[in-house]
mmCIF file of C-alpha atoms and ligand atoms in Angstrom:
data_model
loop_
_atom_site.group_PDB
_atom_site.id
_atom_site.type_symbol
_atom_site.label_atom_id
_atom_site.label_comp_id
_atom_site.label_asym_id
_atom_site.label_seq_id
_atom_site.Cartn_x
_atom_site.Cartn_y
_atom_site.Cartn_z
ATOM 1 C CA MET A 1 -16.042 -18.916 76.622
ATOM 2 C CA ALA A 2 -15.405 -15.270 75.881
ATOM 3 C CA HIS A 3 -12.049 -13.988 77.063
ATOM 4 C CA SER A 4 -11.815 -10.912 79.190
ATOM 5 C CA ARG A 5 -9.874 -8.315 77.227
ATOM 6 C CA PRO A 6 -8.517 -4.836 77.806
ATOM 7 C CA SER A 7 -11.066 -2.324 76.560
ATOM 8 C CA THR A 8 -8.445 0.286 75.683
ATOM 9 C CA ILE A 9 -5.022 -0.517 74.259
ATOM 10 C CA ALA A 10 -2.260 2.087 73.950
ATOM 11 C CA ILE A 11 0.530 1.629 71.410
ATOM 12 C CA ASP A 12 3.387 4.099 71.596
ATOM 13 C CA GLY A 13 6.812 4.237 70.038
ATOM 14 C CA PRO A 14 9.132 6.176 67.720
ATOM 15 C CA ALA A 15 8.598 6.889 64.013
ATOM 16 C CA ALA A 16 7.946 3.909 61.751
ATOM 17 C CA SER A 17 8.140 1.401 64.589
ATOM 18 C CA GLY A 18 5.061 -0.386 63.216
ATOM 19 C CA LYS A 19 2.385 1.157 65.451
ATOM 20 C CA THR A 20 -0.057 1.765 62.630
ATOM 21 C CA THR A 21 0.194 -1.669 61.030
ATOM 22 C CA LEU A 22 0.079 -3.466 64.354
ATOM 23 C CA GLY A 23 -2.678 -1.247 65.759
ATOM 24 C CA GLY A 24 -4.794 -1.740 62.630
ATOM 25 C CA LEU A 25 -4.453 -5.527 62.782
ATOM 26 C CA LEU A 26 -5.148 -5.653 66.484
ATOM 27 C CA ALA A 27 -8.256 -3.488 66.183
ATOM 28 C CA GLU A 28 -9.519 -5.572 63.290
ATOM 29 C CA ARG A 29 -9.081 -8.828 65.211
ATOM 30 C CA LEU A 30 -10.773 -7.400 68.306
ATOM 31 C CA GLY A 31 -13.529 -5.540 66.459
ATOM 32 C CA TYR A 32 -12.270 -2.307 68.066
ATOM 33 C CA LEU A 33 -11.788 1.142 66.608
ATOM 34 C CA PHE A 34 -8.226 1.983 65.594
ATOM 35 C CA PHE A 35 -7.201 5.587 66.086
ATOM 36 C CA ASP A 36 -3.810 6.835 64.963
ATOM 37 C CA THR A 37 -3.202 10.092 66.859
ATOM 38 C CA GLY A 38 -0.198 11.031 64.684
ATOM 39 C CA VAL A 39 -2.799 11.931 62.064
ATOM 40 C CA LEU A 40 -4.020 14.833 64.236
ATOM 41 C CA TYR A 41 -0.549 16.384 64.505
ATOM 42 C CA ARG A 42 0.107 15.781 60.832
ATOM 43 C CA ALA A 43 -3.233 17.281 59.777
ATOM 44 C CA ILE A 44 -2.599 20.426 61.830
ATOM 45 C CA THR A 45 0.895 20.791 60.398
ATOM 46 C CA TRP A 46 -0.422 20.307 56.874
ATOM 47 C CA ALA A 47 -3.239 22.849 57.383
ATOM 48 C CA ALA A 48 -0.851 25.366 58.979
ATOM 49 C CA GLN A 49 1.462 25.135 55.987
ATOM 50 C CA GLY A 50 -1.453 25.631 53.585
ATOM 51 C CA ARG A 51 -2.556 28.721 55.510
ATOM 52 C CA GLY A 52 0.926 30.155 55.651
ATOM 53 C CA LEU A 53 1.153 30.013 59.449
ATOM 54 C CA ASN A 54 4.611 30.270 60.912
ATOM 55 C CA SER A 55 5.774 27.155 62.756
ATOM 56 C CA SER A 56 6.987 29.406 65.597
ATOM 57 C CA ASP A 57 3.503 30.813 66.230
ATOM 58 C CA GLU A 58 2.308 28.580 69.070
ATOM 59 C CA ALA A 59 -0.904 30.509 69.768
ATOM 60 C CA ALA A 60 -2.038 30.422 66.121
ATOM 61 C CA LEU A 61 -1.210 26.708 65.852
ATOM 62 C CA ALA A 62 -3.109 25.956 69.056
ATOM 63 C CA ALA A 63 -6.135 27.879 67.768
ATOM 64 C CA LEU A 64 -5.971 25.837 64.579
ATOM 65 C CA ALA A 65 -5.700 22.610 66.614
ATOM 66 C CA ALA A 66 -8.826 23.574 68.536
ATOM 67 C CA GLU A 67 -10.992 24.310 65.515
ATOM 68 C CA LEU A 68 -9.725 22.217 62.598
ATOM 69 C CA LYS A 69 -12.187 19.581 61.409
ATOM 70 C CA ILE A 70 -10.258 16.307 61.139
ATOM 71 C CA ASP A 71 -12.064 13.048 60.399
ATOM 72 C CA LEU A 72 -10.884 9.470 60.090
ATOM 73 C CA GLU A 73 -13.119 7.286 57.964
ATOM 74 C CA VAL A 74 -13.321 3.730 56.750
ATOM 75 C CA PRO A 75 -11.654 3.889 53.310
ATOM 76 C CA ALA A 76 -13.728 3.881 50.131
ATOM 77 C CA VAL A 77 -10.539 3.701 47.998
ATOM 78 C CA SER A 78 -8.240 0.686 47.959
ATOM 79 C CA ASP A 79 -4.727 2.099 47.520
ATOM 80 C CA GLY A 80 -3.093 0.587 50.584
ATOM 81 C CA ARG A 81 -4.626 3.024 53.074
ATOM 82 C CA LEU A 82 -5.910 1.798 56.450
ATOM 83 C CA TYR A 83 -8.252 4.767 56.786
ATOM 84 C CA THR A 84 -9.121 7.959 54.962
ATOM 85 C CA VAL A 85 -8.157 11.238 56.635
ATOM 86 C CA ARG A 86 -10.226 14.321 55.847
ATOM 87 C CA VAL A 87 -9.463 17.894 56.783
ATOM 88 C CA ASP A 88 -12.469 20.158 56.284
ATOM 89 C CA GLY A 89 -13.876 17.452 54.020
ATOM 90 C CA ARG A 90 -10.823 17.129 51.773
ATOM 91 C CA ASP A 91 -9.062 13.763 51.463
ATOM 92 C CA VAL A 92 -5.507 14.394 52.729
ATOM 93 C CA THR A 93 -4.581 10.781 53.562
ATOM 94 C CA TRP A 94 -1.348 10.798 51.570
ATOM 95 C CA GLU A 95 -0.581 14.513 51.618
ATOM 96 C CA ILE A 96 -0.071 14.482 55.399
ATOM 97 C CA ARG A 97 2.631 11.795 54.941
ATOM 98 C CA ARG A 98 4.775 13.931 52.672
ATOM 99 C CA ALA A 99 8.292 15.118 53.514
ATOM 100 C CA GLU A 100 7.213 18.749 54.064
ATOM 101 C CA VAL A 101 4.919 17.625 56.874
ATOM 102 C CA ASP A 102 7.533 15.238 58.320
ATOM 103 C CA ARG A 103 9.943 18.145 58.524
ATOM 104 C CA GLU A 104 7.715 20.331 60.725
ATOM 105 C CA VAL A 105 5.348 18.015 62.568
ATOM 106 C CA SER A 106 7.609 17.521 65.579
ATOM 107 C CA ILE A 107 8.022 21.269 65.983
ATOM 108 C CA VAL A 108 4.247 21.715 65.980
ATOM 109 C CA SER A 109 3.601 18.745 68.277
ATOM 110 C CA ALA A 110 6.089 19.974 70.885
ATOM 111 C CA TYR A 111 3.938 23.008 71.773
ATOM 112 C CA PRO A 112 2.065 22.442 75.051
ATOM 113 C CA GLN A 113 -0.877 24.562 73.841
ATOM 114 C CA VAL A 114 -1.266 22.437 70.729
ATOM 115 C CA ARG A 115 -1.161 19.230 72.785
ATOM 116 C CA ARG A 116 -3.669 20.620 75.256
ATOM 117 C CA ALA A 117 -6.061 21.492 72.442
ATOM 118 C CA LEU A 118 -5.955 17.877 71.239
ATOM 119 C CA LEU A 119 -6.072 16.072 74.573
ATOM 120 C CA GLU A 120 -9.827 16.093 75.141
ATOM 121 C CA ARG A 121 -10.510 15.104 71.533
ATOM 122 C CA GLN A 122 -8.371 12.027 71.986
ATOM 123 C CA ARG A 123 -9.910 11.129 75.345
ATOM 124 C CA ALA A 124 -13.415 11.557 73.945
ATOM 125 C CA ILE A 125 -12.625 9.087 71.157
ATOM 126 C CA ALA A 126 -11.467 6.513 73.711
ATOM 127 C CA ALA A 127 -14.205 7.210 76.256
ATOM 128 C CA GLY A 128 -16.523 4.451 75.071
ATOM 129 C CA GLY A 129 -13.758 1.827 75.195
ATOM 130 C CA ARG A 130 -13.107 -0.817 72.523
ATOM 131 C CA VAL A 131 -10.343 1.267 71.023
ATOM 132 C CA VAL A 132 -6.713 0.787 70.060
ATOM 133 C CA MET A 133 -4.947 4.159 70.107
ATOM 134 C CA ALA A 134 -1.459 4.736 68.704
ATOM 135 C CA GLY A 135 0.919 7.642 69.243
ATOM 136 C CA ARG A 136 3.763 8.880 71.424
ATOM 137 C CA ASP A 137 2.092 9.715 74.750
ATOM 138 C CA ILE A 138 -1.004 7.520 74.826
ATOM 139 C CA GLY A 139 0.136 5.311 77.701
ATOM 140 C CA THR A 140 1.752 8.162 79.612
ATOM 141 C CA VAL A 141 -0.635 11.116 79.171
ATOM 142 C CA VAL A 142 -3.721 10.543 77.026
ATOM 143 C CA LEU A 143 -4.888 7.212 78.479
ATOM 144 C CA PRO A 144 -2.836 6.511 81.603
ATOM 145 C CA GLU A 145 -5.556 4.015 82.626
ATOM 146 C CA ALA A 146 -5.337 1.991 79.388
ATOM 147 C CA GLY A 147 -5.800 -1.725 80.040
ATOM 148 C CA LEU A 148 -2.789 -2.733 77.985
ATOM 149 C CA LYS A 149 0.177 -0.576 76.992
ATOM 150 C CA ILE A 150 2.622 -1.609 74.316
ATOM 151 C CA TYR A 151 5.763 0.334 73.463
ATOM 152 C CA LEU A 152 7.046 -0.708 70.041
ATOM 153 C CA ASP A 153 10.650 -0.033 69.237
ATOM 154 C CA ALA A 154 13.256 -0.952 66.612
ATOM 155 C CA SER A 155 16.667 0.365 65.610
ATOM 156 C CA PRO A 156 16.702 3.610 63.584
ATOM 157 C CA GLU A 157 18.196 1.715 60.617
ATOM 158 C CA GLU A 158 15.422 -0.875 60.637
ATOM 159 C CA ARG A 159 12.748 1.795 60.942
ATOM 160 C CA ALA A 160 14.241 3.879 58.132
ATOM 161 C CA ARG A 161 14.374 0.759 55.966
ATOM 162 C CA ARG A 162 10.669 0.103 56.597
ATOM 163 C CA ARG A 163 9.720 3.709 55.822
ATOM 164 C CA TYR A 164 11.845 3.614 52.659
ATOM 165 C CA LEU A 165 10.043 0.477 51.449
ATOM 166 C CA GLU A 166 6.644 2.010 52.268
ATOM 167 C CA LEU A 167 7.390 5.119 50.216
ATOM 168 C CA ARG A 168 8.705 3.066 47.317
ATOM 169 C CA ALA A 169 5.631 0.837 47.408
ATOM 170 C CA ARG A 170 3.482 3.962 47.010
ATOM 171 C CA GLY A 171 5.559 4.959 43.990
ATOM 172 C CA GLU A 172 7.193 7.934 45.737
ATOM 173 C CA SER A 173 10.859 8.737 45.364
ATOM 174 C CA ALA A 174 12.839 7.957 48.508
ATOM 175 C CA ASP A 175 16.408 8.280 49.685
ATOM 176 C CA TYR A 176 17.343 5.932 52.529
ATOM 177 C CA GLN A 177 20.038 8.164 54.070
ATOM 178 C CA GLU A 178 17.772 11.177 54.008
ATOM 179 C CA ILE A 179 14.905 9.234 55.590
ATOM 180 C CA LEU A 180 17.222 7.954 58.321
ATOM 181 C CA ALA A 181 18.563 11.428 59.086
ATOM 182 C CA ARG A 182 15.114 13.003 59.150
ATOM 183 C CA MET A 183 13.708 10.280 61.344
ATOM 184 C CA ARG A 184 16.525 10.564 63.887
ATOM 185 C CA GLN A 185 15.897 14.282 64.054
ATOM 186 C CA ARG A 186 12.138 13.829 64.595
ATOM 187 C CA ASP A 187 12.726 11.136 67.258
ATOM 188 C CA GLU A 188 15.131 13.401 69.090
ATOM 189 C CA LEU A 189 12.623 16.259 69.125
ATOM 190 C CA ASP A 190 9.850 13.882 70.273
ATOM 191 C CA ARG A 191 12.028 12.451 73.081
ATOM 192 C CA GLU A 192 13.567 15.691 74.283
ATOM 193 C CA ARG A 193 10.495 17.920 74.384
ATOM 194 C CA GLU A 194 9.106 18.904 77.777
ATOM 195 C CA ALA A 195 5.431 18.349 77.018
ATOM 196 C CA ALA A 196 4.551 14.641 76.881
ATOM 197 C CA PRO A 197 7.897 13.363 75.601
ATOM 198 C CA LEU A 198 8.143 10.016 73.846
ATOM 199 C CA ARG A 199 8.935 7.360 76.446
ATOM 200 C CA PRO A 200 7.469 4.058 77.602
ATOM 201 C CA ALA A 201 4.950 4.286 80.455
ATOM 202 C CA PRO A 202 6.273 2.508 83.574
ATOM 203 C CA ASP A 203 3.662 -0.224 83.055
ATOM 204 C CA ALA A 204 4.163 -0.567 79.276
ATOM 205 C CA ILE A 205 5.453 -3.745 77.697
ATOM 206 C CA VAL A 206 8.387 -2.869 75.471
ATOM 207 C CA LEU A 207 8.766 -4.884 72.269
ATOM 208 C CA PHE A 208 11.907 -4.527 70.189
ATOM 209 C CA THR A 209 11.008 -5.645 66.680
ATOM 210 C CA ASP A 210 14.287 -5.764 64.710
ATOM 211 C CA GLY A 211 14.308 -9.068 62.859
ATOM 212 C CA LEU A 212 10.619 -9.716 63.561
ATOM 213 C CA SER A 213 8.046 -9.815 60.771
ATOM 214 C CA ILE A 214 4.722 -8.101 61.300
ATOM 215 C CA GLU A 215 3.122 -11.541 61.788
ATOM 216 C CA GLU A 216 5.644 -12.380 64.517
ATOM 217 C CA THR A 217 5.106 -9.041 66.236
ATOM 218 C CA PHE A 218 1.351 -9.496 66.028
ATOM 219 C CA ALA A 219 1.606 -12.986 67.547
ATOM 220 C CA LYS A 220 3.514 -11.597 70.533
ATOM 221 C CA VAL A 221 1.008 -8.819 71.095
ATOM 222 C CA TRP A 222 -1.929 -11.151 70.642
ATOM 223 C CA ALA A 223 -0.535 -13.415 73.347
ATOM 224 C CA LEU A 224 -0.436 -10.373 75.652
ATOM 225 C CA VAL A 225 -4.076 -9.626 74.886
ATOM 226 C CA GLU A 226 -5.095 -13.237 75.501
ATOM 227 C CA ASN A 227 -3.170 -13.480 78.762
ATOM 228 C CA TRP A 228 -4.248 -10.085 79.923
ATOM 229 C CA ARG A 229 -6.521 -11.125 82.808
ATOM 230 C CA GLN A 230 -4.003 -13.669 84.083
ATOM 231 C CA ARG A 231 -1.109 -11.253 83.901
ATOM 232 C CA ARG A 232 -3.000 -8.479 85.660
ATOM 233 C CA GLY A 233 -3.843 -10.895 88.440
ATOM 234 C CA LYS A 234 -0.172 -11.745 88.744
ATOM 235 C CA ILE A 235 0.915 -8.120 88.844
ATOM 236 C CA GLU A 236 -1.669 -7.413 91.544
ATOM 237 C CA VAL A 237 -0.345 -10.336 93.620
ATOM 238 C CA GLU A 238 3.261 -9.281 93.104
ATOM 239 C CA GLU A 239 2.599 -5.700 94.120
ATOM 240 C CA PRO A 240 0.784 -5.803 97.443
ATOM 241 C CA GLY A 241 -0.691 -2.632 98.837
HETATM 242 O O1 CDP B 1 4.027 7.488 61.222
HETATM 243 P P1 CDP B 1 5.156 8.003 62.072
HETATM 244 O O2 CDP B 1 5.524 7.011 63.132
HETATM 245 O O3 CDP B 1 6.301 8.488 61.284
HETATM 246 O O4 CDP B 1 4.638 9.306 62.806
HETATM 247 P P2 CDP B 1 3.198 9.642 63.350
HETATM 248 O O5 CDP B 1 2.764 8.613 64.357
HETATM 249 O O6 CDP B 1 2.274 9.914 62.216
HETATM 250 O O7 CDP B 1 3.456 10.995 64.185
HETATM 251 C C1 CDP B 1 3.944 12.155 63.573
HETATM 252 C C2 CDP B 1 4.457 13.095 64.637
HETATM 253 O O8 CDP B 1 3.364 13.558 65.439
HETATM 254 C C3 CDP B 1 5.444 12.520 65.636
HETATM 255 O O9 CDP B 1 6.791 12.571 65.187
HETATM 256 C C4 CDP B 1 5.224 13.400 66.864
HETATM 257 O O10 CDP B 1 5.960 14.596 66.769
HETATM 258 C C5 CDP B 1 3.758 13.745 66.781
HETATM 259 N N1 CDP B 1 2.915 12.943 67.670
HETATM 260 C C6 CDP B 1 2.875 13.288 69.007
HETATM 261 O O11 CDP B 1 3.564 14.198 69.427
HETATM 262 N N2 CDP B 1 2.044 12.626 69.859
HETATM 263 C C7 CDP B 1 1.276 11.619 69.444
HETATM 264 N N3 CDP B 1 0.451 11.001 70.309
HETATM 265 C C8 CDP B 1 1.335 11.212 68.087
HETATM 266 C C9 CDP B 1 2.186 11.888 67.220
#
């Protein structure tokens, strides 16, 4: 018998908490679309840098966010990518992960006008259902009605270690201390901003993944998906009115 499953799943959490890996696996298992919203903010930051826009120019950045052509595609290259990101047709999958983008993306993403310009795009992608969406504010702002909300967390040291290993695996030079410092800074900006700050939605399930392998994390999340109907029933009974 087919299980009843949430048609939209939100995965939020700080940098390198495993949202992309987990979201990709979950979407694959469910036959859903995986959409990593961090790509939008990264693509805008990357394009702004290429066009020489100042990171303090909110109006120009918001205009760019409204018009920039950003596409996520099924990859035709097998170099460890989960998807191919194109900006105006150009493959920028790895360029948007570089340190220069990391340094400015949380400044760009804190602007309310930029976030507003991206909100409808994100909702349109999720409108048909059967989607796993990852980011910082998916459960709180973009898809407050998501059927299942996961907030993935891990200590900054564990997350920096994971990011360090990822960079090394791609053959890029990486300095652990620098990654840790930069990540803490980005997390602080993401948590402290006024527009859609990073925080778990009240109805999110928080998973702390230090010491858990990706398989173990996936198993926990899969159990949540499988028990979804049952758990919702329970919550409804426990919260009368
Ligand atoms: O991959 P990583 O976890 O390092 O970051 P990301 O998910 O690619 O997101 C990059 C940045 O975009 C974050 O640090 C946030 O500043 C911003 N972002 C956001 O504000 N809202 C989202 N829904 C997703 C990302």
